[in-house]
Amino acid sequence: MALFVKHLRLGLIVKHGFHPLPQLTAAKYSVYPPHYVEPVFKKQDIDKLQESGEIENYKLVPFKAARSNDTCSVFHDPLVSKFINYMLKKGQKKIARQVLENTFEKIKRLQLAKYNRETDPERKASIIIDPVIIFKKAVSNCKPLLKLTAVKRGGSYYQVPVPITDKESTFYAMRWFVHCGREKDKAVSFADFMASELINASNNDGRVFKKKLDLHKLCEANRAYAHYRWS
Amino acid sequence: MRLSNVLHYRDMRRYTKNPLEVRFEELLPLKLKNKVSGKGDRSKERACVHEMSIMFACFKKNEFDQSRCSNEINLFQVCANKHHIEKFKRKQNIREGNISLGKDNLTPREINYLLKKHPNP
């Protein structure tokens, strides 16, 4: 029996070493030429296009294939799937997704406990229980308005405040969440930490919100250099 | 034009001791060049700096509470967006070589294009 197991192990090594399984992921988006258009993968969106008659514009246009995680499920959210991409390590998307789902469950539990504890009906109505709404509110609360870039003037670098686009500020906010989650105490799980952090941020509080304030304060301190920037 | 004339400009001191003896010499051709340098193009004032300073003043007054400065923030973001779109358009025009003719406020690139077409006689 032991011999058999040994052989089996050897066989597995050989299998993984020389004949890896064919990859089941979609082709990388960089293979498409620039005239290919982003896919419309939600059925609701396609219906909308059909109603407004805009679908005529899409008829003769080549499309990219939809990504493997693009679905028209009601649980799919572009912001959430972006966040999963930002928090994953070494392409382990399944684990990242599970962790975020775990986080959402914890948020819901925390908020439900709060909801059940509350006796005042007015306050009770104001408590948000949907974790996705809390997540979106937290991210939008932590979006910075400016960023600092180094500009060389007269031999030394100055930190110059520069306005940023909406996409970039969303990225900054999400990255801060992920970084805060990685800097946490080892005794606390990522999901636990993230759940409390997201709830705090949705109430304009917590570490990430403080990070944004710190950036704004730095920008305010360096406002004298604002005319140093290019363009 | 001989370059040595310009390089040996210092030697002209020899005969400038007496101002009546100064001879006129055409070191550089006495006409305008067929191109302009683009240095004057960039305006000194950067876009949205004024809006930014107003926003910071509001932030300082309200201890960085964004909800109380929503008007100032909105103005700043509208300005930044507008500037972003303009910058993109400008870059696209340069890339595609588009030239807006018949305008009174020409960019150095457009002036150079026109001067190349109709050079100084």
mmCIF file of C-alpha atoms in Angstrom:
data_model
loop_
_atom_site.group_PDB
_atom_site.id
_atom_site.type_symbol
_atom_site.label_atom_id
_atom_site.label_comp_id
_atom_site.label_asym_id
_atom_site.label_seq_id
_atom_site.Cartn_x
_atom_site.Cartn_y
_atom_site.Cartn_z
ATOM 1 C CA MET A 1 0.000 0.000 0.000
ATOM 2 C CA ALA A 2 2.783 2.368 0.973
ATOM 3 C CA LEU A 3 4.510 1.622 -2.291
ATOM 4 C CA PHE A 4 1.324 2.399 -4.162
ATOM 5 C CA VAL A 5 0.991 5.761 -2.389
ATOM 6 C CA LYS A 6 4.607 6.543 -3.199
ATOM 7 C CA HIS A 7 3.996 5.764 -6.840
ATOM 8 C CA LEU A 8 0.844 7.840 -6.827
ATOM 9 C CA ARG A 9 2.746 10.812 -5.436
ATOM 10 C CA LEU A 10 5.437 10.391 -8.042
ATOM 11 C CA GLY A 11 2.744 10.189 -10.664
ATOM 12 C CA LEU A 12 1.197 13.438 -9.428
ATOM 13 C CA ILE A 13 4.543 15.201 -9.510
ATOM 14 C CA VAL A 14 5.093 14.013 -13.049
ATOM 15 C CA LYS A 15 1.605 15.105 -14.016
ATOM 16 C CA HIS A 16 1.977 18.587 -12.556
ATOM 17 C CA GLY A 17 5.544 18.958 -13.607
ATOM 18 C CA PHE A 18 5.201 18.088 -17.249
ATOM 19 C CA HIS A 19 1.542 18.095 -18.220
ATOM 20 C CA PRO A 20 -0.195 21.016 -16.593
ATOM 21 C CA LEU A 21 -3.948 21.160 -17.045
ATOM 22 C CA PRO A 22 -5.108 23.381 -19.871
ATOM 23 C CA GLN A 23 -5.964 26.858 -18.560
ATOM 24 C CA LEU A 24 -9.668 27.521 -18.335
ATOM 25 C CA THR A 25 -9.375 31.314 -18.069
ATOM 26 C CA ALA A 26 -10.372 33.719 -20.842
ATOM 27 C CA ALA A 27 -7.756 35.252 -23.131
ATOM 28 C CA LYS A 28 -5.946 38.289 -21.792
ATOM 29 C CA TYR A 29 -7.526 41.562 -22.859
ATOM 30 C CA SER A 30 -4.228 42.844 -24.212
ATOM 31 C CA VAL A 31 -4.512 40.455 -27.180
ATOM 32 C CA TYR A 32 -7.374 42.495 -28.645
ATOM 33 C CA PRO A 33 -6.647 45.297 -31.097
ATOM 34 C CA PRO A 34 -7.801 48.748 -29.957
ATOM 35 C CA HIS A 35 -10.885 48.868 -32.184
ATOM 36 C CA TYR A 36 -12.516 46.026 -30.240
ATOM 37 C CA VAL A 37 -15.261 47.278 -27.921
ATOM 38 C CA GLU A 38 -15.880 46.382 -24.287
ATOM 39 C CA PRO A 39 -18.591 43.714 -24.021
ATOM 40 C CA VAL A 40 -22.095 44.456 -22.759
ATOM 41 C CA PHE A 41 -22.628 41.350 -20.670
ATOM 42 C CA LYS A 42 -25.664 42.249 -18.578
ATOM 43 C CA LYS A 43 -28.973 41.213 -20.057
ATOM 44 C CA GLN A 44 -30.642 44.252 -18.500
ATOM 45 C CA ASP A 45 -28.202 46.558 -20.291
ATOM 46 C CA ILE A 46 -28.777 44.834 -23.603
ATOM 47 C CA ASP A 47 -32.545 45.175 -23.112
ATOM 48 C CA LYS A 48 -32.080 48.880 -22.425
ATOM 49 C CA LEU A 49 -30.012 49.259 -25.590
ATOM 50 C CA GLN A 50 -32.659 47.430 -27.562
ATOM 51 C CA GLU A 51 -35.428 49.644 -26.206
ATOM 52 C CA SER A 52 -33.616 52.882 -26.991
ATOM 53 C CA GLY A 53 -32.622 51.590 -30.446
ATOM 54 C CA GLU A 54 -28.935 52.155 -29.749
ATOM 55 C CA ILE A 55 -28.238 48.520 -30.491
ATOM 56 C CA GLU A 56 -27.997 49.455 -34.191
ATOM 57 C CA ASN A 57 -24.647 51.146 -33.440
ATOM 58 C CA TYR A 58 -23.271 47.919 -31.999
ATOM 59 C CA LYS A 59 -24.252 45.640 -34.853
ATOM 60 C CA LEU A 60 -21.126 45.831 -36.992
ATOM 61 C CA VAL A 61 -18.614 46.408 -34.199
ATOM 62 C CA PRO A 62 -16.213 43.647 -33.059
ATOM 63 C CA PHE A 63 -16.495 42.850 -29.348
ATOM 64 C CA LYS A 64 -14.094 41.495 -26.800
ATOM 65 C CA ALA A 65 -15.161 38.278 -25.094
ATOM 66 C CA ALA A 66 -16.728 38.765 -21.682
ATOM 67 C CA ARG A 67 -14.438 38.090 -18.728
ATOM 68 C CA SER A 68 -14.910 34.877 -16.807
ATOM 69 C CA ASN A 69 -16.326 36.735 -13.800
ATOM 70 C CA ASP A 70 -18.769 38.871 -15.794
ATOM 71 C CA THR A 71 -22.300 37.646 -15.205
ATOM 72 C CA CYS A 72 -25.762 39.144 -15.282
ATOM 73 C CA SER A 73 -26.433 37.810 -11.806
ATOM 74 C CA VAL A 74 -28.055 40.257 -9.401
ATOM 75 C CA PHE A 75 -25.126 39.696 -7.047
ATOM 76 C CA HIS A 76 -22.584 40.945 -9.581
ATOM 77 C CA ASP A 77 -21.335 44.433 -8.963
ATOM 78 C CA PRO A 78 -18.519 46.057 -10.978
ATOM 79 C CA LEU A 79 -17.136 47.894 -7.940
ATOM 80 C CA VAL A 80 -17.082 44.750 -5.813
ATOM 81 C CA SER A 81 -15.408 42.679 -8.513
ATOM 82 C CA LYS A 82 -12.816 45.440 -8.915
ATOM 83 C CA PHE A 83 -12.161 45.320 -5.187
ATOM 84 C CA ILE A 84 -11.661 41.547 -5.355
ATOM 85 C CA ASN A 85 -9.073 42.096 -8.056
ATOM 86 C CA TYR A 86 -7.259 44.633 -5.917
ATOM 87 C CA MET A 87 -7.142 42.425 -2.829
ATOM 88 C CA LEU A 88 -6.143 39.141 -4.415
ATOM 89 C CA LYS A 89 -2.634 37.790 -4.054
ATOM 90 C CA LYS A 90 -0.845 35.726 -6.698
ATOM 91 C CA GLY A 91 -4.007 35.414 -8.764
ATOM 92 C CA GLN A 92 -5.869 33.433 -6.121
ATOM 93 C CA LYS A 93 -9.177 34.927 -7.024
ATOM 94 C CA LYS A 94 -11.289 32.196 -5.491
ATOM 95 C CA ILE A 95 -9.791 32.797 -2.047
ATOM 96 C CA ALA A 96 -10.120 36.561 -2.402
ATOM 97 C CA ARG A 97 -13.770 36.206 -3.379
ATOM 98 C CA GLN A 98 -14.462 33.891 -0.474
ATOM 99 C CA VAL A 99 -12.807 36.313 1.956
ATOM 100 C CA LEU A 100 -14.881 39.222 0.675
ATOM 101 C CA GLU A 101 -18.073 37.170 0.857
ATOM 102 C CA ASN A 102 -17.120 36.308 4.416
ATOM 103 C CA THR A 103 -16.588 40.011 5.119
ATOM 104 C CA PHE A 104 -20.006 40.850 3.731
ATOM 105 C CA GLU A 105 -21.604 38.186 5.874
ATOM 106 C CA LYS A 106 -19.916 39.620 8.950
ATOM 107 C CA ILE A 107 -21.044 43.132 8.059
ATOM 108 C CA LYS A 108 -24.589 41.888 7.756
ATOM 109 C CA ARG A 109 -24.414 40.109 11.088
ATOM 110 C CA LEU A 110 -23.003 43.175 12.842
ATOM 111 C CA GLN A 111 -25.601 45.470 11.319
ATOM 112 C CA LEU A 112 -28.461 43.072 12.082
ATOM 113 C CA ALA A 113 -27.344 42.883 15.709
ATOM 114 C CA LYS A 114 -27.322 46.672 15.803
ATOM 115 C CA TYR A 115 -30.757 46.726 14.168
ATOM 116 C CA ASN A 116 -32.256 44.320 16.670
ATOM 117 C CA ARG A 117 -30.727 46.144 19.626
ATOM 118 C CA GLU A 118 -32.192 49.480 18.562
ATOM 119 C CA THR A 119 -35.548 50.374 20.097
ATOM 120 C CA ASP A 120 -36.148 53.803 18.583
ATOM 121 C CA PRO A 121 -38.107 53.155 15.335
ATOM 122 C CA GLU A 122 -36.680 56.192 13.550
ATOM 123 C CA ARG A 123 -33.102 55.172 14.182
ATOM 124 C CA LYS A 124 -33.956 51.595 13.364
ATOM 125 C CA ALA A 125 -35.082 52.604 9.886
ATOM 126 C CA SER A 126 -31.856 54.494 9.270
ATOM 127 C CA ILE A 127 -29.561 51.495 9.848
ATOM 128 C CA ILE A 128 -28.313 50.052 6.556
ATOM 129 C CA ILE A 129 -28.063 46.273 6.531
ATOM 130 C CA ASP A 130 -27.121 45.584 2.906
ATOM 131 C CA PRO A 131 -23.329 45.035 2.936
ATOM 132 C CA VAL A 132 -22.888 46.068 -0.707
ATOM 133 C CA ILE A 133 -24.495 49.446 -0.007
ATOM 134 C CA ILE A 134 -22.268 49.863 3.043
ATOM 135 C CA PHE A 135 -19.238 48.927 0.961
ATOM 136 C CA LYS A 136 -20.092 51.471 -1.726
ATOM 137 C CA LYS A 137 -20.741 54.170 0.837
ATOM 138 C CA ALA A 138 -17.444 53.400 2.577
ATOM 139 C CA VAL A 139 -15.482 53.592 -0.668
ATOM 140 C CA SER A 140 -17.151 56.833 -1.734
ATOM 141 C CA ASN A 141 -16.465 58.341 1.707
ATOM 142 C CA CYS A 142 -12.781 57.504 1.426
ATOM 143 C CA LYS A 143 -12.218 58.866 -2.070
ATOM 144 C CA PRO A 144 -9.554 61.581 -2.011
ATOM 145 C CA LEU A 145 -9.999 64.801 -4.012
ATOM 146 C CA LEU A 146 -6.319 65.387 -4.695
ATOM 147 C CA LYS A 147 -3.040 63.564 -4.747
ATOM 148 C CA LEU A 148 0.584 64.567 -4.315
ATOM 149 C CA THR A 149 3.115 64.177 -7.095
ATOM 150 C CA ALA A 150 6.819 64.935 -6.979
ATOM 151 C CA VAL A 151 7.893 67.730 -9.326
ATOM 152 C CA LYS A 152 11.541 68.682 -9.745
ATOM 153 C CA ARG A 153 12.192 72.397 -9.584
ATOM 154 C CA GLY A 154 15.615 73.946 -9.094
ATOM 155 C CA GLY A 155 17.321 70.704 -8.127
ATOM 156 C CA SER A 156 14.909 69.591 -5.408
ATOM 157 C CA TYR A 157 11.650 67.714 -5.523
ATOM 158 C CA TYR A 158 8.448 69.309 -4.310
ATOM 159 C CA GLN A 159 5.261 67.503 -3.366
ATOM 160 C CA VAL A 160 2.646 69.174 -5.524
ATOM 161 C CA PRO A 161 -1.122 68.716 -5.004
ATOM 162 C CA VAL A 162 -2.817 67.683 -8.243
ATOM 163 C CA PRO A 163 -6.511 67.008 -8.981
ATOM 164 C CA ILE A 164 -7.345 63.386 -9.817
ATOM 165 C CA THR A 165 -9.977 61.668 -11.883
ATOM 166 C CA ASP A 166 -12.892 59.749 -10.408
ATOM 167 C CA LYS A 167 -11.398 56.413 -11.446
ATOM 168 C CA GLU A 168 -8.081 57.184 -9.836
ATOM 169 C CA SER A 169 -9.639 58.331 -6.564
ATOM 170 C CA THR A 170 -11.717 55.143 -6.421
ATOM 171 C CA PHE A 171 -8.530 53.161 -6.887
ATOM 172 C CA TYR A 172 -6.794 55.081 -4.093
ATOM 173 C CA ALA A 173 -9.685 54.461 -1.683
ATOM 174 C CA MET A 174 -9.818 50.728 -2.429
ATOM 175 C CA ARG A 175 -6.056 50.361 -2.202
ATOM 176 C CA TRP A 176 -6.071 51.997 1.223
ATOM 177 C CA PHE A 177 -8.661 49.511 2.386
ATOM 178 C CA VAL A 178 -6.541 46.606 1.181
ATOM 179 C CA HIS A 179 -3.340 48.015 2.676
ATOM 180 C CA CYS A 180 -5.029 48.650 6.019
ATOM 181 C CA GLY A 181 -6.299 45.082 5.948
ATOM 182 C CA ARG A 182 -2.768 43.811 5.433
ATOM 183 C CA GLU A 183 -1.252 45.971 8.179
ATOM 184 C CA LYS A 184 -3.704 44.773 10.819
ATOM 185 C CA ASP A 185 -2.903 42.755 13.923
ATOM 186 C CA LYS A 186 -2.297 39.089 13.158
ATOM 187 C CA ALA A 187 -4.761 37.954 15.832
ATOM 188 C CA VAL A 188 -7.685 39.484 13.923
ATOM 189 C CA SER A 189 -8.859 37.882 10.710
ATOM 190 C CA PHE A 190 -8.934 39.900 7.492
ATOM 191 C CA ALA A 191 -12.696 39.513 7.203
ATOM 192 C CA ASP A 192 -13.330 40.682 10.773
ATOM 193 C CA PHE A 193 -11.070 43.661 10.362
ATOM 194 C CA MET A 194 -12.501 44.598 6.986
ATOM 195 C CA ALA A 195 -16.080 44.323 8.234
ATOM 196 C CA SER A 196 -15.482 46.754 11.093
ATOM 197 C CA GLU A 197 -13.373 49.018 8.880
ATOM 198 C CA LEU A 198 -16.039 49.199 6.162
ATOM 199 C CA ILE A 199 -18.788 49.953 8.674
ATOM 200 C CA ASN A 200 -16.620 52.630 10.293
ATOM 201 C CA ALA A 201 -15.767 54.187 6.944
ATOM 202 C CA SER A 202 -19.418 54.314 5.959
ATOM 203 C CA ASN A 203 -19.919 56.421 9.108
ATOM 204 C CA ASN A 204 -16.969 58.726 8.236
ATOM 205 C CA ASP A 205 -14.642 57.137 10.740
ATOM 206 C CA GLY A 206 -11.850 54.585 10.940
ATOM 207 C CA ARG A 207 -8.291 54.207 9.711
ATOM 208 C CA VAL A 208 -8.911 54.530 5.985
ATOM 209 C CA PHE A 209 -10.982 57.657 6.415
ATOM 210 C CA LYS A 210 -8.140 59.059 8.512
ATOM 211 C CA LYS A 211 -5.709 58.245 5.725
ATOM 212 C CA LYS A 212 -7.770 60.329 3.357
ATOM 213 C CA LEU A 213 -7.854 63.215 5.830
ATOM 214 C CA ASP A 214 -4.082 62.959 6.257
ATOM 215 C CA LEU A 215 -3.625 63.200 2.503
ATOM 216 C CA HIS A 216 -5.910 66.236 2.356
ATOM 217 C CA LYS A 217 -3.966 67.871 5.183
ATOM 218 C CA LEU A 218 -0.669 67.201 3.407
ATOM 219 C CA CYS A 219 -2.100 68.695 0.221
ATOM 220 C CA GLU A 220 -3.254 71.715 2.206
ATOM 221 C CA ALA A 221 0.230 72.126 3.694
ATOM 222 C CA ASN A 222 1.783 71.956 0.213
ATOM 223 C CA ARG A 223 -0.780 74.197 -1.488
ATOM 224 C CA ALA A 224 1.887 76.860 -2.083
ATOM 225 C CA TYR A 225 3.512 74.567 -4.654
ATOM 226 C CA ALA A 226 0.297 74.102 -6.646
ATOM 227 C CA HIS A 227 1.572 76.322 -9.464
ATOM 228 C CA TYR A 228 4.658 74.117 -9.898
ATOM 229 C CA ARG A 229 2.780 71.357 -11.645
ATOM 230 C CA TRP A 230 2.982 70.719 -15.350
ATOM 231 C CA SER A 231 0.023 71.819 -17.451
ATOM 232 C CA MET B 1 26.477 84.935 -42.304
ATOM 233 C CA ARG B 2 29.837 83.867 -41.014
ATOM 234 C CA LEU B 3 29.773 82.347 -37.593
ATOM 235 C CA SER B 4 33.297 83.492 -36.821
ATOM 236 C CA ASN B 5 32.027 87.071 -36.754
ATOM 237 C CA VAL B 6 29.711 86.269 -33.921
ATOM 238 C CA LEU B 7 32.260 84.185 -32.089
ATOM 239 C CA HIS B 8 34.924 86.892 -32.322
ATOM 240 C CA TYR B 9 32.536 89.527 -31.162
ATOM 241 C CA ARG B 10 34.914 90.466 -28.389
ATOM 242 C CA ASP B 11 37.554 91.534 -30.875
ATOM 243 C CA MET B 12 35.286 94.339 -31.933
ATOM 244 C CA ARG B 13 36.356 96.175 -28.806
ATOM 245 C CA ARG B 14 39.454 97.134 -30.717
ATOM 246 C CA TYR B 15 37.700 99.768 -32.703
ATOM 247 C CA THR B 16 34.915 100.710 -30.299
ATOM 248 C CA LYS B 17 37.234 102.886 -28.312
ATOM 249 C CA ASN B 18 36.297 105.693 -30.589
ATOM 250 C CA PRO B 19 32.523 105.682 -31.094
ATOM 251 C CA LEU B 20 32.822 107.612 -34.349
ATOM 252 C CA GLU B 21 34.806 104.822 -35.892
ATOM 253 C CA VAL B 22 32.243 102.094 -35.271
ATOM 254 C CA ARG B 23 31.470 100.292 -38.480
ATOM 255 C CA PHE B 24 28.143 98.589 -38.913
ATOM 256 C CA GLU B 25 28.468 94.936 -39.603
ATOM 257 C CA GLU B 26 25.533 92.621 -40.244
ATOM 258 C CA LEU B 27 26.360 89.738 -37.963
ATOM 259 C CA LEU B 28 22.907 88.149 -38.084
ATOM 260 C CA PRO B 29 20.528 88.672 -40.998
ATOM 261 C CA LEU B 30 18.234 91.619 -40.300
ATOM 262 C CA LYS B 31 14.950 89.845 -40.766
ATOM 263 C CA LEU B 32 12.644 87.697 -38.693
ATOM 264 C CA LYS B 33 13.108 83.953 -38.633
ATOM 265 C CA ASN B 34 10.593 81.560 -40.109
ATOM 266 C CA LYS B 35 9.765 79.987 -36.794
ATOM 267 C CA VAL B 36 8.875 80.872 -33.244
ATOM 268 C CA SER B 37 9.954 79.064 -30.108
ATOM 269 C CA GLY B 38 7.136 77.562 -28.072
ATOM 270 C CA LYS B 39 8.305 78.995 -24.785
ATOM 271 C CA GLY B 40 5.713 81.715 -24.553
ATOM 272 C CA ASP B 41 2.898 79.221 -25.063
ATOM 273 C CA ARG B 42 2.660 77.892 -21.560
ATOM 274 C CA SER B 43 0.734 80.287 -19.421
ATOM 275 C CA LYS B 44 2.139 81.005 -15.997
ATOM 276 C CA GLU B 45 -1.105 80.314 -14.149
ATOM 277 C CA ARG B 46 -1.935 76.641 -13.694
ATOM 278 C CA ALA B 47 -5.525 75.532 -14.134
ATOM 279 C CA CYS B 48 -7.834 75.253 -11.108
ATOM 280 C CA VAL B 49 -5.276 76.656 -8.641
ATOM 281 C CA HIS B 50 -7.735 79.352 -7.606
ATOM 282 C CA GLU B 51 -10.526 76.816 -7.029
ATOM 283 C CA MET B 52 -8.111 74.641 -5.085
ATOM 284 C CA SER B 53 -7.137 77.486 -2.765
ATOM 285 C CA ILE B 54 -10.799 78.350 -2.130
ATOM 286 C CA MET B 55 -11.466 74.704 -1.283
ATOM 287 C CA PHE B 56 -8.503 74.571 1.096
ATOM 288 C CA ALA B 57 -9.653 77.747 2.817
ATOM 289 C CA CYS B 58 -13.058 76.149 3.383
ATOM 290 C CA PHE B 59 -11.411 72.950 4.625
ATOM 291 C CA LYS B 60 -9.352 74.878 7.133
ATOM 292 C CA LYS B 61 -12.390 76.724 8.393
ATOM 293 C CA ASN B 62 -14.444 73.535 8.873
ATOM 294 C CA GLU B 63 -11.653 71.203 10.022
ATOM 295 C CA PHE B 64 -11.627 69.147 6.806
ATOM 296 C CA ASP B 65 -15.294 68.273 6.959
ATOM 297 C CA GLN B 66 -16.256 67.630 3.349
ATOM 298 C CA SER B 67 -20.003 67.787 3.880
ATOM 299 C CA ARG B 68 -19.780 71.470 4.813
ATOM 300 C CA CYS B 69 -17.700 72.376 1.750
ATOM 301 C CA SER B 70 -19.712 70.523 -0.880
ATOM 302 C CA ASN B 71 -20.180 73.639 -2.999
ATOM 303 C CA GLU B 72 -16.449 74.431 -3.139
ATOM 304 C CA ILE B 73 -15.576 70.778 -3.807
ATOM 305 C CA ASN B 74 -18.081 70.637 -6.630
ATOM 306 C CA LEU B 75 -16.651 73.767 -8.250
ATOM 307 C CA PHE B 76 -13.133 72.363 -8.001
ATOM 308 C CA GLN B 77 -14.095 69.029 -9.500
ATOM 309 C CA VAL B 78 -15.999 70.624 -12.364
ATOM 310 C CA CYS B 79 -12.952 72.760 -13.141
ATOM 311 C CA ALA B 80 -10.602 69.757 -12.930
ATOM 312 C CA ASN B 81 -12.839 67.699 -15.217
ATOM 313 C CA LYS B 82 -13.043 70.504 -17.750
ATOM 314 C CA HIS B 83 -9.283 70.934 -17.699
ATOM 315 C CA HIS B 84 -8.778 67.189 -18.088
ATOM 316 C CA ILE B 85 -11.025 67.064 -21.161
ATOM 317 C CA GLU B 86 -9.301 70.101 -22.687
ATOM 318 C CA LYS B 87 -5.884 68.571 -22.110
ATOM 319 C CA PHE B 88 -6.989 65.336 -23.753
ATOM 320 C CA LYS B 89 -8.319 67.240 -26.756
ATOM 321 C CA ARG B 90 -5.124 69.261 -27.073
ATOM 322 C CA LYS B 91 -3.015 66.139 -26.999
ATOM 323 C CA GLN B 92 -5.244 64.441 -29.546
ATOM 324 C CA ASN B 93 -4.977 67.453 -31.851
ATOM 325 C CA ILE B 94 -1.195 67.384 -31.651
ATOM 326 C CA ARG B 95 -1.110 63.652 -32.295
ATOM 327 C CA GLU B 96 -3.374 63.903 -35.321
ATOM 328 C CA GLY B 97 -1.765 67.115 -36.565
ATOM 329 C CA ASN B 98 -5.050 69.030 -36.618
ATOM 330 C CA ILE B 99 -4.644 72.731 -37.179
ATOM 331 C CA SER B 100 -7.321 75.323 -36.569
ATOM 332 C CA LEU B 101 -6.794 78.058 -39.119
ATOM 333 C CA GLY B 102 -8.475 81.428 -39.267
ATOM 334 C CA LYS B 103 -8.331 82.001 -35.556
ATOM 335 C CA ASP B 104 -6.797 85.055 -33.955
ATOM 336 C CA ASN B 105 -5.184 83.202 -31.057
ATOM 337 C CA LEU B 106 -2.785 80.738 -32.686
ATOM 338 C CA THR B 107 -0.499 78.321 -30.905
ATOM 339 C CA PRO B 108 3.231 78.282 -31.731
ATOM 340 C CA ARG B 109 2.765 75.017 -33.589
ATOM 341 C CA GLU B 110 0.128 76.562 -35.833
ATOM 342 C CA ILE B 111 2.260 79.674 -36.389
ATOM 343 C CA ASN B 112 5.230 77.501 -37.360
ATOM 344 C CA TYR B 113 3.052 75.554 -39.775
ATOM 345 C CA LEU B 114 1.825 78.761 -41.415
ATOM 346 C CA LEU B 115 5.315 80.286 -41.569
ATOM 347 C CA LYS B 116 6.632 77.154 -43.227
ATOM 348 C CA LYS B 117 3.915 77.435 -45.843
ATOM 349 C CA HIS B 118 4.424 81.174 -46.381
ATOM 350 C CA PRO B 119 8.037 81.937 -45.429
ATOM 351 C CA ASN B 120 9.507 85.395 -44.953
ATOM 352 C CA PRO B 121 10.821 86.686 -48.296
#
